[in-house]
Coordinates of C-alpha atoms in Angstrom, one line a residue:
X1 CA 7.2 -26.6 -39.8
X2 CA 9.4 -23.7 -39.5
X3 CA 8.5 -21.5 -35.8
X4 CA 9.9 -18.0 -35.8
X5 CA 9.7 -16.7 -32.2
X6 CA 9.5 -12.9 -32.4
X7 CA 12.0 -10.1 -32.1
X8 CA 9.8 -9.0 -29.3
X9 CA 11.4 -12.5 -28.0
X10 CA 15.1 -13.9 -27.2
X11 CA 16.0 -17.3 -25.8
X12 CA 16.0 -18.3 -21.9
X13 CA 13.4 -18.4 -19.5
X14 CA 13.5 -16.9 -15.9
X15 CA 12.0 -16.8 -12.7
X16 CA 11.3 -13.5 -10.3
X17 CA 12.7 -13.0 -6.7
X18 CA 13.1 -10.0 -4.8
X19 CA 16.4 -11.6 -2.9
X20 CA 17.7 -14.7 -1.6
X21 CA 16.3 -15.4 1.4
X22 CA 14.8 -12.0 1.7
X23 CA 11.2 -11.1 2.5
X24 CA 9.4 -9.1 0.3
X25 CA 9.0 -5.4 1.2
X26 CA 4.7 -4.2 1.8
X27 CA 3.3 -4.0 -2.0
X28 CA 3.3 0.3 -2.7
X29 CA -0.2 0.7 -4.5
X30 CA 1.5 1.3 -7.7
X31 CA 2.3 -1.6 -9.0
X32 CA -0.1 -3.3 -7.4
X33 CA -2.6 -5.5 -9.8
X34 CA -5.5 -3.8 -11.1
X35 CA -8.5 -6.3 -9.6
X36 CA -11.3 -4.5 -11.7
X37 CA -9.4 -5.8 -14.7
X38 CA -11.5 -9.2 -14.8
X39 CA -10.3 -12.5 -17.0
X40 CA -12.6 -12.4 -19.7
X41 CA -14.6 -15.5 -21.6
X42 CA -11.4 -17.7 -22.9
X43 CA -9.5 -16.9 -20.5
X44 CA -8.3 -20.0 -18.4
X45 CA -10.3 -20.2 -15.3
X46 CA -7.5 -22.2 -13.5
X47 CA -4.9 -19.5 -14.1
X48 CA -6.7 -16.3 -14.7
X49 CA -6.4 -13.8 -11.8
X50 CA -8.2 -10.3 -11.2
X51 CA -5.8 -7.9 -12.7
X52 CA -3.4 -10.4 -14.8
X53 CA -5.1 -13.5 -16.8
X54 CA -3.9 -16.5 -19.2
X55 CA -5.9 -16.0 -22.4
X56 CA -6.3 -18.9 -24.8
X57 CA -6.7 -18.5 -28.2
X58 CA -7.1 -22.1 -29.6
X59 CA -8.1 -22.2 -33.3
X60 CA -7.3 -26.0 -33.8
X61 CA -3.4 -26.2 -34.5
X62 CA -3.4 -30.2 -34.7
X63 CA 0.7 -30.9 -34.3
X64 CA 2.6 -31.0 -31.2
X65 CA 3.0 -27.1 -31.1
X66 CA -1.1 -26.7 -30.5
X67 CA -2.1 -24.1 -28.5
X68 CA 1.0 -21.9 -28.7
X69 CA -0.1 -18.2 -28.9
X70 CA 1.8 -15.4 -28.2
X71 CA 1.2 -11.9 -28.0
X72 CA 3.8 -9.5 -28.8
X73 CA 2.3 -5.6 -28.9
X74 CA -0.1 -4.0 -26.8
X75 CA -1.8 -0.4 -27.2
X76 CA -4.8 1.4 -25.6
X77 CA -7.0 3.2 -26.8
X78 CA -8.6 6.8 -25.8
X79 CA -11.8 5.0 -24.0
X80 CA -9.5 2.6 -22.0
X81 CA -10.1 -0.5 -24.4
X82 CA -6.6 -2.6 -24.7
X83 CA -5.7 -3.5 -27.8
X84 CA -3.1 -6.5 -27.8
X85 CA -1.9 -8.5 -31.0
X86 CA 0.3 -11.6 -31.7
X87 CA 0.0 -14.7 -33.5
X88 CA -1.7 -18.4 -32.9
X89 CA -0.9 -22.0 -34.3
X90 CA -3.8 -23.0 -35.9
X91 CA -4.9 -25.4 -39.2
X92 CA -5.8 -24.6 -42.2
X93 CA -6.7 -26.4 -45.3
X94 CA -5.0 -29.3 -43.5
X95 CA -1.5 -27.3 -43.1
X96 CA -0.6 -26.3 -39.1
X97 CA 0.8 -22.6 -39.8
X98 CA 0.9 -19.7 -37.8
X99 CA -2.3 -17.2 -38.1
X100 CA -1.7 -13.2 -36.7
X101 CA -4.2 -12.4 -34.3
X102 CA -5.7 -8.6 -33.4
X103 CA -7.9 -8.8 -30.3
X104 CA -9.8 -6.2 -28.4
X105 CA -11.0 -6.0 -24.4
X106 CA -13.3 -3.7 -22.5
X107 CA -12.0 -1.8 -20.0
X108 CA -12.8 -4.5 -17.3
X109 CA -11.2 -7.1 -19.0
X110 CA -13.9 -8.8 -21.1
X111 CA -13.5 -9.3 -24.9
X112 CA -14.9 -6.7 -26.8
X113 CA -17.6 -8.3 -28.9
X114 CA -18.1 -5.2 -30.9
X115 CA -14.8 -5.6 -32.2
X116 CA -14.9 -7.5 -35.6
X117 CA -18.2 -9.3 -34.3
X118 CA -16.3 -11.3 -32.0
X119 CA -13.9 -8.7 -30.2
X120 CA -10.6 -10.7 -32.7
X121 CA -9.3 -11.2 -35.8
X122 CA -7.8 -14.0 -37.4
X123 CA -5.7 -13.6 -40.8
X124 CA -4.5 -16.8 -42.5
X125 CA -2.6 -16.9 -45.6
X126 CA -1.6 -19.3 -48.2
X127 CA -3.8 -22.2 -49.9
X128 CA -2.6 -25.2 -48.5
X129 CA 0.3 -26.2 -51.0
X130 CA 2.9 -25.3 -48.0
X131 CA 2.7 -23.6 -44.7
X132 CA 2.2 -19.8 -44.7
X133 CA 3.1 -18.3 -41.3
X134 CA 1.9 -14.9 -40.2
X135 CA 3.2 -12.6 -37.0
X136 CA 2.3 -9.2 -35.4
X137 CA 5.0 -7.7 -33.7
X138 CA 4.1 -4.0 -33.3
X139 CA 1.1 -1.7 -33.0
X140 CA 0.0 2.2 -33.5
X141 CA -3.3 3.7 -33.2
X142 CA -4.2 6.7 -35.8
X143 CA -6.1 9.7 -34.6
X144 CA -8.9 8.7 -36.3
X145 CA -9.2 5.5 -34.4
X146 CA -7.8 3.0 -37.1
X147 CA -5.4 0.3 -36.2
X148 CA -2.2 -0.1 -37.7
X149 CA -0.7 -3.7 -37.1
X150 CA 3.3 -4.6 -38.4
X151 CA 4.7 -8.0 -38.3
X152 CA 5.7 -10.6 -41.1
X153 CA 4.8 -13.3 -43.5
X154 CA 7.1 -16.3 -43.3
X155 CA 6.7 -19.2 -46.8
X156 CA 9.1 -21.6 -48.1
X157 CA 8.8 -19.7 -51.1
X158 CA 9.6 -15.8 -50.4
X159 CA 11.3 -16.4 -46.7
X160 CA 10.4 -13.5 -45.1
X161 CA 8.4 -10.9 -46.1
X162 CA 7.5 -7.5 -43.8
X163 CA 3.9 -6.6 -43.7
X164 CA 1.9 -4.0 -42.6
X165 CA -2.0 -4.3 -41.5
X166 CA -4.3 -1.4 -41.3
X167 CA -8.1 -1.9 -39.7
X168 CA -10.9 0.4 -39.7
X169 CA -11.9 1.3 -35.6
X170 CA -14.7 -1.6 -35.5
X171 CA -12.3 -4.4 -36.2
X172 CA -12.7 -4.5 -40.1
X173 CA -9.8 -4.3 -42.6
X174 CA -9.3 -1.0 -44.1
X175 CA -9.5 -2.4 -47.8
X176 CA -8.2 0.7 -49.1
X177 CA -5.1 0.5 -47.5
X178 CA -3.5 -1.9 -50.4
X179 CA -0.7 -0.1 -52.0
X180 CA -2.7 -0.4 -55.4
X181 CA -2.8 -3.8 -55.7
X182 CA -6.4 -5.3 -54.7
X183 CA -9.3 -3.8 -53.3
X184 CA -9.7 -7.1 -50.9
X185 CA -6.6 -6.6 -48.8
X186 CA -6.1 -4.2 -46.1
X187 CA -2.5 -4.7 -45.5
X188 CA 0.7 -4.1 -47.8
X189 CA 4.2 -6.4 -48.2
X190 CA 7.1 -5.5 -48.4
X191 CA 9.4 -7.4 -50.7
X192 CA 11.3 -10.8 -49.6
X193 CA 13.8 -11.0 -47.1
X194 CA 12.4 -8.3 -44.5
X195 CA 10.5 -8.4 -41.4
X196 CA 9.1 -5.9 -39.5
X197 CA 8.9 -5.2 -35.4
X198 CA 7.9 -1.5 -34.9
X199 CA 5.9 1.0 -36.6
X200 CA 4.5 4.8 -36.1
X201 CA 2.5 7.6 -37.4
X202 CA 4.3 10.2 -39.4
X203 CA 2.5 14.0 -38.7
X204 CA 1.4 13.8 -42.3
X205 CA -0.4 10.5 -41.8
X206 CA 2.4 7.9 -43.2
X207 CA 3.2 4.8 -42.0
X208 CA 6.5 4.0 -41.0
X209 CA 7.3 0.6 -40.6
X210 CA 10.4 -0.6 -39.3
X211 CA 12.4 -4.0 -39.0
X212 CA 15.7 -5.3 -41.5
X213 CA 16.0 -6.6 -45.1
X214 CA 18.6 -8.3 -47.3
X215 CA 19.3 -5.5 -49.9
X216 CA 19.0 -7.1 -53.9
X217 CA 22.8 -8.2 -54.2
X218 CA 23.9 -8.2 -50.4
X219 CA 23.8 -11.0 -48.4
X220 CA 23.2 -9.6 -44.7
X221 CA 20.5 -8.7 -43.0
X222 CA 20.6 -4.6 -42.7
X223 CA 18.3 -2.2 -41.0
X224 CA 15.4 -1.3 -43.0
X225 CA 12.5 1.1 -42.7
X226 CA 9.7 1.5 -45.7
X227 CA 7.5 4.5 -45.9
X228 CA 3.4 4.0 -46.6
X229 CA 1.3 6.7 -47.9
X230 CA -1.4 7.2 -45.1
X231 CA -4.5 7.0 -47.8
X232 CA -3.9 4.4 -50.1
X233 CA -1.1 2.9 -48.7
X234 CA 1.6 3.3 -51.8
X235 CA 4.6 2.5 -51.0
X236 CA 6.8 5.8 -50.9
X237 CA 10.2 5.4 -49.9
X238 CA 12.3 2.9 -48.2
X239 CA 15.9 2.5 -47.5
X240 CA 18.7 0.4 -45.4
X241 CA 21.5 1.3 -42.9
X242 CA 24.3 -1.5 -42.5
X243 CA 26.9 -0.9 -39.4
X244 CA 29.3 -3.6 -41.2
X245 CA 30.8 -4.6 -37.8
X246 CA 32.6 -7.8 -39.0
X247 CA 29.7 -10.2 -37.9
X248 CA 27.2 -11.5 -41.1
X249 CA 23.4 -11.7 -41.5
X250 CA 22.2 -10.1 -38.2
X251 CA 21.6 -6.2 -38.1
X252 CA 18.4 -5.7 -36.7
X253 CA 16.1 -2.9 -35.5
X254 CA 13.6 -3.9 -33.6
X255 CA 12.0 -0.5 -32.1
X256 CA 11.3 2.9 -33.4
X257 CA 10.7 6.6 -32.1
X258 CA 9.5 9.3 -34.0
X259 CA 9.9 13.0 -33.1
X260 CA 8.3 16.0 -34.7
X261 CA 11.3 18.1 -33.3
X262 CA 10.5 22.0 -34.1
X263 CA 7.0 21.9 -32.5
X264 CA 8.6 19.8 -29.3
X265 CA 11.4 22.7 -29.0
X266 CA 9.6 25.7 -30.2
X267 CA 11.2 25.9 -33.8
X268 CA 9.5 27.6 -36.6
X269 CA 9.6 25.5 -39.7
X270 CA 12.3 27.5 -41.0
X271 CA 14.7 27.6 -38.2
X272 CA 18.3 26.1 -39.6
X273 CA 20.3 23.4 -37.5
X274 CA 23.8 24.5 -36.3
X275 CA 25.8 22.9 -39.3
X276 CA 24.0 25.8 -41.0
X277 CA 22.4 23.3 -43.5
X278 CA 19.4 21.8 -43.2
X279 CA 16.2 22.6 -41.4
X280 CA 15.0 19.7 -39.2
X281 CA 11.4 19.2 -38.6
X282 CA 11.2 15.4 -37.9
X283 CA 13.5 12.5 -36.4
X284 CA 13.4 9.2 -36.4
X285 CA 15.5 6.5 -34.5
X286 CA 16.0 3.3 -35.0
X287 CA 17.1 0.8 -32.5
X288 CA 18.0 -2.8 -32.4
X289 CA 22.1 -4.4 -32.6
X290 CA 24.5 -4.5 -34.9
X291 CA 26.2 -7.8 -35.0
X292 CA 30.0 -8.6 -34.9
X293 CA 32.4 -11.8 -35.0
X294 CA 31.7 -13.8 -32.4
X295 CA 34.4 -14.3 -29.6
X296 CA 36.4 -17.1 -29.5
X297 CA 34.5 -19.3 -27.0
X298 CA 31.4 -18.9 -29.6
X299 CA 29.2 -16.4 -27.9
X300 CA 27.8 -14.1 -29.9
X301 CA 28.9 -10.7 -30.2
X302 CA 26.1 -7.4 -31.0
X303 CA 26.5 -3.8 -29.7
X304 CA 23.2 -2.2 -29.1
X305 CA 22.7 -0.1 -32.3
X306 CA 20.9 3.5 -33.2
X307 CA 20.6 4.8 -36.6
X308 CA 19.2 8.5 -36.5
X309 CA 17.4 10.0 -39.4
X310 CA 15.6 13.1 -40.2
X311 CA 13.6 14.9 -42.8
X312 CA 13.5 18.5 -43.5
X313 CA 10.4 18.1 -45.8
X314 CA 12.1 16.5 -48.7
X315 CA 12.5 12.8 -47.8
X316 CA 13.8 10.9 -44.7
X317 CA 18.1 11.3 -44.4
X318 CA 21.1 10.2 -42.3
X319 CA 21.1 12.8 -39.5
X320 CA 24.9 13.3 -40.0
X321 CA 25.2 15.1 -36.6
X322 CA 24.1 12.2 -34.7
X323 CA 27.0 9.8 -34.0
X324 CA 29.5 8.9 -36.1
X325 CA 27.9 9.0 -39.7
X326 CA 24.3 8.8 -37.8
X327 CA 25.0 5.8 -36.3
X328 CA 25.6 4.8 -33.0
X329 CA 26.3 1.6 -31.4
X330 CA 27.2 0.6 -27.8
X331 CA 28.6 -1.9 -25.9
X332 CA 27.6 -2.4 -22.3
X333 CA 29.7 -3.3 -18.9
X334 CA 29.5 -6.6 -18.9
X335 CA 30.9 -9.7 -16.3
X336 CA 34.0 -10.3 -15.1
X337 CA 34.6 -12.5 -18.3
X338 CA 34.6 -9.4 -20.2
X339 CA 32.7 -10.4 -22.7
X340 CA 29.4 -9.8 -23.9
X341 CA 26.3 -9.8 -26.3
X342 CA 24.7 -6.7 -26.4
X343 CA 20.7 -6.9 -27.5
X344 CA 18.1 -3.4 -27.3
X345 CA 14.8 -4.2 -28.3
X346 CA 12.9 -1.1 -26.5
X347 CA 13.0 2.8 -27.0
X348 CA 11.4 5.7 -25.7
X349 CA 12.2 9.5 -26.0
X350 CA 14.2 11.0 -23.6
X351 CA 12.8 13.7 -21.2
X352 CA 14.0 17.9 -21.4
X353 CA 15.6 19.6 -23.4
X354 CA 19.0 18.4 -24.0
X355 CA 19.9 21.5 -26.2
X356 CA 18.3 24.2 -28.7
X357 CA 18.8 22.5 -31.8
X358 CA 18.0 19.0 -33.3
X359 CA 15.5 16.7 -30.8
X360 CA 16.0 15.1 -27.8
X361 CA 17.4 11.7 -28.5
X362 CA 16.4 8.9 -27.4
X363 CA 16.3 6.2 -24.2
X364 CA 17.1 2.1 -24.8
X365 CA 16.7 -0.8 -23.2
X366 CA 17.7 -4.3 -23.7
X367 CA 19.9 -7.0 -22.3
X368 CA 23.1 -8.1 -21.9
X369 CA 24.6 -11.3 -22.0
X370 CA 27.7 -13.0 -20.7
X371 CA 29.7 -15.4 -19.6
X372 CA 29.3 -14.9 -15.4
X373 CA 32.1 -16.5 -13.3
X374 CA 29.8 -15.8 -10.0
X375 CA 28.1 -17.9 -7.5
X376 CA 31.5 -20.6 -7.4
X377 CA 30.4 -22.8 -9.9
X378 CA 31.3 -23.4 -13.6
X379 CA 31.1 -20.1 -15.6
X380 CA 28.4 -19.8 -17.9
X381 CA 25.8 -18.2 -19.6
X382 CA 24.1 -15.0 -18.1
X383 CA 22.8 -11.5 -18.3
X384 CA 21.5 -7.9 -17.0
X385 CA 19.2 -5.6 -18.7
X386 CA 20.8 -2.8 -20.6
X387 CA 19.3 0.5 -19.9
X388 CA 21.3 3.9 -21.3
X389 CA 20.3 7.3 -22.3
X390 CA 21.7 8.8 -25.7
X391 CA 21.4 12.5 -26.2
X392 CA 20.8 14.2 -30.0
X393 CA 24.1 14.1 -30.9
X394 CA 24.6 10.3 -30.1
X395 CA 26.8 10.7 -26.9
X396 CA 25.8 8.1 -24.0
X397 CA 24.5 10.2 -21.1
X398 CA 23.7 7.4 -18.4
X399 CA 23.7 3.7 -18.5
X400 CA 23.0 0.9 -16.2
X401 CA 23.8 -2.2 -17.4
X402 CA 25.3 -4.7 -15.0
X403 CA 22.2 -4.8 -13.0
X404 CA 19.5 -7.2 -12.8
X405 CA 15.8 -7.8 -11.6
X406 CA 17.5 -11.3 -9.6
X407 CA 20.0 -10.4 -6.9
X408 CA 23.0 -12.6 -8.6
X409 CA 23.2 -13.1 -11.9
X410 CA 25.1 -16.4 -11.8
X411 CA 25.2 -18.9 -14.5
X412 CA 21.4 -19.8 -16.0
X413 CA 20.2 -16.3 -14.2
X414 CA 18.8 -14.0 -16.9
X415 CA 17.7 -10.3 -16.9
X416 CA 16.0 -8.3 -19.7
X417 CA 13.9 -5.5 -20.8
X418 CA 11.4 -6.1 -23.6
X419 CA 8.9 -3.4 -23.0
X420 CA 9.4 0.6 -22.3
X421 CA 6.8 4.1 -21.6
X422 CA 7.9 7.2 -20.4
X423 CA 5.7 8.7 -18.4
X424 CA 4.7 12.4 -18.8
X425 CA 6.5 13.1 -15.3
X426 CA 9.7 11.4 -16.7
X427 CA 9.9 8.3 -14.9
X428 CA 10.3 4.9 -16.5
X429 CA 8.2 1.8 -16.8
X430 CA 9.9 -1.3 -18.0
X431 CA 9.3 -4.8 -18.2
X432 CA 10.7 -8.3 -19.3
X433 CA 11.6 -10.9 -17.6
X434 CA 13.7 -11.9 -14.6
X435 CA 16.5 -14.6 -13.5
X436 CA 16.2 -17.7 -11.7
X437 CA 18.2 -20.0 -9.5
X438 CA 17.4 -22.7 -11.6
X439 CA 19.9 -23.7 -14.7
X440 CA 16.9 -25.1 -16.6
X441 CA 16.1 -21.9 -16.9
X442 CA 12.2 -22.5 -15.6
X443 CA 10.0 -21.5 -14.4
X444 CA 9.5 -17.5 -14.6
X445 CA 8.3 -14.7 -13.9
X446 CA 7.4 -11.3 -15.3
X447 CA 9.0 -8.5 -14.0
X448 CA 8.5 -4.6 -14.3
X449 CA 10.6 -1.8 -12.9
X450 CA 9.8 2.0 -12.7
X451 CA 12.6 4.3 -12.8
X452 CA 13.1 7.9 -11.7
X453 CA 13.9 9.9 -14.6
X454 CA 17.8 9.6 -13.2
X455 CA 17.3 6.1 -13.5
X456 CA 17.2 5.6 -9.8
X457 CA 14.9 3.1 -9.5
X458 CA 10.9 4.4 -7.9
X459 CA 11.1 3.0 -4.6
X460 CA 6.7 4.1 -4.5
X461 CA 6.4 1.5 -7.0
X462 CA 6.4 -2.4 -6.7
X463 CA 6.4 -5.1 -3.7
X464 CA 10.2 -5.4 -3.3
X465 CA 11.3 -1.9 -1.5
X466 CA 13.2 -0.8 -4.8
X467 CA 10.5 -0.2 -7.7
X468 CA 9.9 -3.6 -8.7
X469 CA 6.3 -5.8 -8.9
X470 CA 6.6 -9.3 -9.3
X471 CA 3.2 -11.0 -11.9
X472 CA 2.8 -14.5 -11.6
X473 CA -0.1 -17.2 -12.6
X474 CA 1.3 -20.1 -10.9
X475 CA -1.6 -22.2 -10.5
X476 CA -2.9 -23.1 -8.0
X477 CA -1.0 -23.9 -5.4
X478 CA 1.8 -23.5 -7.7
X479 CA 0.7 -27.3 -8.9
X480 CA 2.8 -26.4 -12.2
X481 CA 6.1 -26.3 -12.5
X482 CA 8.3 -24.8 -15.1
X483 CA 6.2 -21.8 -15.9
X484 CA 7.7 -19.2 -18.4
X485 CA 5.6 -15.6 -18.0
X486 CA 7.1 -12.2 -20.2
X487 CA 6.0 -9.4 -20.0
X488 CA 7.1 -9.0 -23.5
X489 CA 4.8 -5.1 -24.2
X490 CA 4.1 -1.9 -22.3
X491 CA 1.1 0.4 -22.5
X492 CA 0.0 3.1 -20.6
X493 CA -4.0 4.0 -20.5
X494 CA -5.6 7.4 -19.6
X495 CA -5.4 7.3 -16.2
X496 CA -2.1 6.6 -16.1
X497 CA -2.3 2.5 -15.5
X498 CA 0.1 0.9 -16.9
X499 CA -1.2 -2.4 -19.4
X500 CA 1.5 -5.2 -20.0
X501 CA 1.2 -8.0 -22.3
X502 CA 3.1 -11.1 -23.2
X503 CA 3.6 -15.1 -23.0
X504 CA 2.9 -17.5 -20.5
X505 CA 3.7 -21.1 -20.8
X506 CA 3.6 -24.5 -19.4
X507 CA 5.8 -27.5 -19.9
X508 CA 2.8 -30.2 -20.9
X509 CA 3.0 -34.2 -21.7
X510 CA 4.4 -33.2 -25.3
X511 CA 5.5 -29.8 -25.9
X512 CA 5.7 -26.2 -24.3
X513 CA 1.9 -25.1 -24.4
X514 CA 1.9 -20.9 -24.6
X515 CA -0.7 -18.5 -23.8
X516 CA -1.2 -15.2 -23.9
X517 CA -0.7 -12.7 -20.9
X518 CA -2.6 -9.5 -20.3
X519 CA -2.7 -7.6 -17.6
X520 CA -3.1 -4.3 -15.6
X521 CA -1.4 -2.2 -12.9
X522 CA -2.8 0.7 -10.3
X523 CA -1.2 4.1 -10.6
X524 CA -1.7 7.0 -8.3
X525 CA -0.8 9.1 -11.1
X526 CA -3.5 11.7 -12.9
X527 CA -1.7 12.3 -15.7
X528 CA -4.0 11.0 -18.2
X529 CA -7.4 11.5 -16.8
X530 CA -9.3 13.5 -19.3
X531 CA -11.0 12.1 -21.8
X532 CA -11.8 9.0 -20.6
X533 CA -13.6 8.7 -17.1
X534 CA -13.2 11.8 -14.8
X535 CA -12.2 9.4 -11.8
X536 CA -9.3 10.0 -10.2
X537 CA -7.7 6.5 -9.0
X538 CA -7.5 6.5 -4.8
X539 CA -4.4 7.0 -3.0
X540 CA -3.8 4.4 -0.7

C-alpha cells in the first residue's frame, strides 16, 4: 500500500500552549467555539464537543491503516452549509485503497442528508487488480451552486495523476463535466505525473486547477496549472514554470489566487500596463517552494516560491513585471544555525491598493524549518510559521517568520500555517498547528491566529492575550495521550464565523487512527450578514 499524506500536510506533530508556566489570558468572544455548531450523527460521542467535533468516516478499510480519514479543504456555502472534503481508507473489491470523500453539514452541525441522499460522497476507483488511491485537496464553489473538488489519483500504473471533480448543488456528479470522454464521469484527469492542491473559478467560468507535473522529457517535478472549459470541461490550456534552483524533483505549488485586476482597480478593459504593452485584466499566483540542494548536514533546502501570471484576453502568460522573470522566491530568517527549509502552502490577496497599475499581489503563509540550537540541549529539528506580504511587482513588503504559536521553539517544537482568509476589514485568520515540549512530537493541538492587517497580531481575538485560540478534543479527562489535531483549512461563512477543518488522531494498539476535524468560531464581525440569516451575532 502506498499512503500519500496531502500537500495540505507536512511531517511533525505538535501540541498548543499559550506560555510556559503562564496562565491563559480570559477567552475574547472571538475565537471562542461556536456551541450551536453540534457534532452531528458519526461523529464520536467521546470526543465530539459543541463547536469542534471528531467525525468518523469508516467505510471498512480492513489493514492496519483502518479508519484513517482526513480532511483537507473546507468551503461554505451562501445558506451557511459547510462543505468539507478529503479522503478515507476503505475496501474495495478486496483491495484497501484510499476513496475521496465530499461531505455536507447543516448549519448546526448535523450532516446534510439532502446532500447526495446521505449528506456524502464516496468515489472509488480501479477494479481490484491493484490499489487505486483517490485524494481531495482543494475546493471552489461556482455561482451557480456546483461544487468543484481538485485532488489526485494515485496507481502503480500511471503514478500520479491530477484530477478535477465537478458536482451538481444536490450532491450528484455533474456528468457533463468530462472533457469529452464519457458521459458517466463528472470529473476530468490530467495526464500522469501531476497532482493537484488548489483550484478557482475564472470570470468566464473556467476551472483552474493548480498543483506540479513532470513535463514529457524532464525529470522534475515543475509547477503546473491546466485550464477546464466551464461547460464541458475540455481541457484548454495548460503549462509549467520550473525555478531550476539546483535541488531535483520537488517544485510545488500548493495554493492559488486569482484576481480580476481592472474591475478591483477601476481599469477599463483597455487600460495599458506601464511597460506600455499589454492590457491586464486577470492574475493569477501561484504559490508553493522551489526546492534546492540540500545543506550539508542533510536538511532540506526550499525557498517559498510565487509564479505570477496574467491574461489580457488571449491566453494565460508570465507576468514579466512581477519578480524576476515572474517569479519570485524567498527565503525566510531562520535560527541561529542559519539554515533553513522554507515551505508556503497558503495564500490570500493582499488588502489596498498597492499602486494604479497591475493587481495587488499577494499574502503567504507557510513554515519554516531549522536546525534550533535553543533551550541547552542538543540542536535539532524545529520551526516557525512563515507569514510575508509580496506586492504586484514581487518585492517583499513585510514578513514575520521567526515566530511561533509555542513560546520557544526548541528542538521537536514545530510551528506552521496551513490555512488562510482575509477578512473584508483586512485582518488575517490563520491556522495550523502548534509546537510542543515534547520531542516525540505528540500530542497536538490546533492553533489559529488573527492578525491585524499590519500583521500585528488581534489581541480581540483568542484566549491567550495575543490573538491566538487554542482547539482541543482531548478526551475526556485527557484519558489519551499522543493526540495530533490540524487545523489543516480555513473558511469564512456569512456572518463572518470563521469554519476550520482538518485531522485529529490517536495513537491506538496498532497504528495512528485519524479522524476528521470540523469546527466553528464566534465572530463579532457583520461583515457577511446578508443573505443568509439577518442576525447579527451578540457582542459580549
Amino acid at each position: 500500500m502506498r499512503f500519500r499524506i496531502s500537500t495540505s500536510l507536512h511531517l511533525g506533530a505538535f501540541l498548543l500552549l499559550g506560555s510556559f508556566g503562564a496562565m491563559p489570558a480570559l477567552a475574547n468572544y472571538d475565537g471562542t467555539l461556536d456551541t450551536s455548531l453540534a457534532p452531528p450523527l458519526g461523529a464520536d460521542p467521546f470526543y465530539g464537543t459543541p463547536g469542534l467535533f471528531d467525525y468518523l468516516i469508516n467505510l471498512g478499510g480492513t489493514g492496519s491503516a483502518m479508519n484513517n480519514d482526513y480532511v483537507a479543504a473546507t468551503t461554505v456555502q451562501v445558506d451557511g452549509k459547510i462543505l468539507a472534503a478529503g479522503w478515507s481508507w476503505n475496501t474495495l473489491f478486496s483491495m484497501d485503497q484510499n476513496a475521496c470523500v465530499l461531505t455536507r453539514f447543516n448549519v448546526d452541525g448535523t450532516l446534510d442528508t439532502s446532500f447526495a441522499g446521505s449528506g456524502r460522497v464516496v468515489m472509488n476507483f480501479g477494479a481490484g487488480t491493484e490499489e487505486d488511491d483517490c485524494y481531495i485537496s482543494a475546493l471552489a464553489l461556482q455561482g451557480d451552486g456546483k461544487i468543484v473538488a481538485a485532488g489526485n489519483l494515485w496507481d502503480a500504473t500511471h503514478g500520479e495523476r491530477g484530477i478535477v471533480f465537478r458536482f451538481n448543488a444536490n450532491g450528484t456528479r455533474d456528468y457533463a463535466f468530462n472533457n469529452g470522454v464519457s458521459a458517466n464521469h463528472g470529473y476530468v484527469i490530467a495526464g500522469p505525473n501531476s497532482a493537484f492542491s488548489a483550484v478557482v473559478i475564472d470570470t468566464d467560468g473556467s476551472i483552474i486547477s493548480v498543483g506540479h507535473s513532470i513535463r514529457a522529457g524532464f525529470s522534475d517535478e515543475d509547477f503546473f496549472y491546466e485550464v477546464w472549459a466551464g461547460g464541458n470541461g475540455n481541457a484548454i490550456s495548460w503549462n509549467w514554470a520550473s525555478f531550476n534552483l539546483g535541488g531535483d524533483n520537488d517544485d510545488r505549488a500548493y495554493a492559488a489566487v486569482l484576481q480580476n485586476v481592472n474591475s478591483v482597480i477601476g481599469l477599463s478593459p483597455d487600460s495599458v500596463r506601464p511597460d506600455g504593452i499589454l492590457p491586464m485584466h486577470r492574475a493569477l499566483y501561484m504559490v508553493g517552494a522551489a526546492n534546492r540542494a540540500a545543506y550539508p548536514d542533510g536538511l532540506a533546502n526550499h525557498d517559498c516560491a510565487v509564479v505570477a501570471l496574467y491574461n489580457s484576453g488571449s491566453g494565460w502568460g508570465t507576468d514579466g513585471t512581477f519578480g524576476s522573470g515572474g517569479k519570485l522566491t524567498m527565503d525566510f530568517p531562520v535560527g541561529s544555525a542559519g539554515e533553513g527549509d522554507n515551505i508556503c502552502r497558503t495564500a490570500v490577496s493582499r488588502p489596498g491598493s498597492d499602486a494604479a497599475w497591475g493587481g495587488y499581489g499577494v499574502i503567504v503563509a507557510g513554515e519554516s524549518y531549522f536546525i534550533s540550537t535553543l533551550g541547552g540541549g542538543t540542536p535539532g529539528l524545529a520551526s516557525n510559521y512563515a507569514l510575508a506580504d509580496v506586492d504586484r511587482t514581487g518585492v517583499v513588503t513585510r514578513e514575520d517568520a521567526f515566530a511561533y504559536f509555542q513560546a520557544l521553539p526548541v528542538p521537536g517544537i514545530y510551528n506552521g500555517i496551513f490555512g488562510m482568509v482575509r477578512e473584508p476589514n483586512g485582518k488575517l485568520v490563520v491556522s495550523g498547528h502548534a509546537g510542543t515540549s515534547d520531542m516525540n512530537h505528540q500530542p497536538s493541538d490546533a492553533g489559529v491566529i488573527r492578525f491585524n492587517s499590519d500583521f500585528s497580531r488581534d489581541t480581540t481575538f483568542g484566549n491567550d492575550g495575543a490573538g491566538l485560540a487554542m482547539l482541543s478534543l482531548d478526551g475526556r479527562g485527557g484519558l489519551l495521550l499522543h493526540q495530533r489535531e490540524w487545523a489543516t483549512a480555513l473558511a469564512l461563512d456569512n456572518r463572518g464565523h470563521i469554519i476550520l477543518a482538518g485531522e485529529r488522531s490517536v495513537i491506538i494498539a496498532v497504528d495512528n487512527d485519524y479522524d476528521w476535524l470540523v469546527g466553528r468560531l464566534n465572530t463579532s464581525d457583520e461583515i457577511f450578514r446578508d443573505s443568509f440569516d439577518g442576525v447579527v451575532p451578540p457582542l459580549l
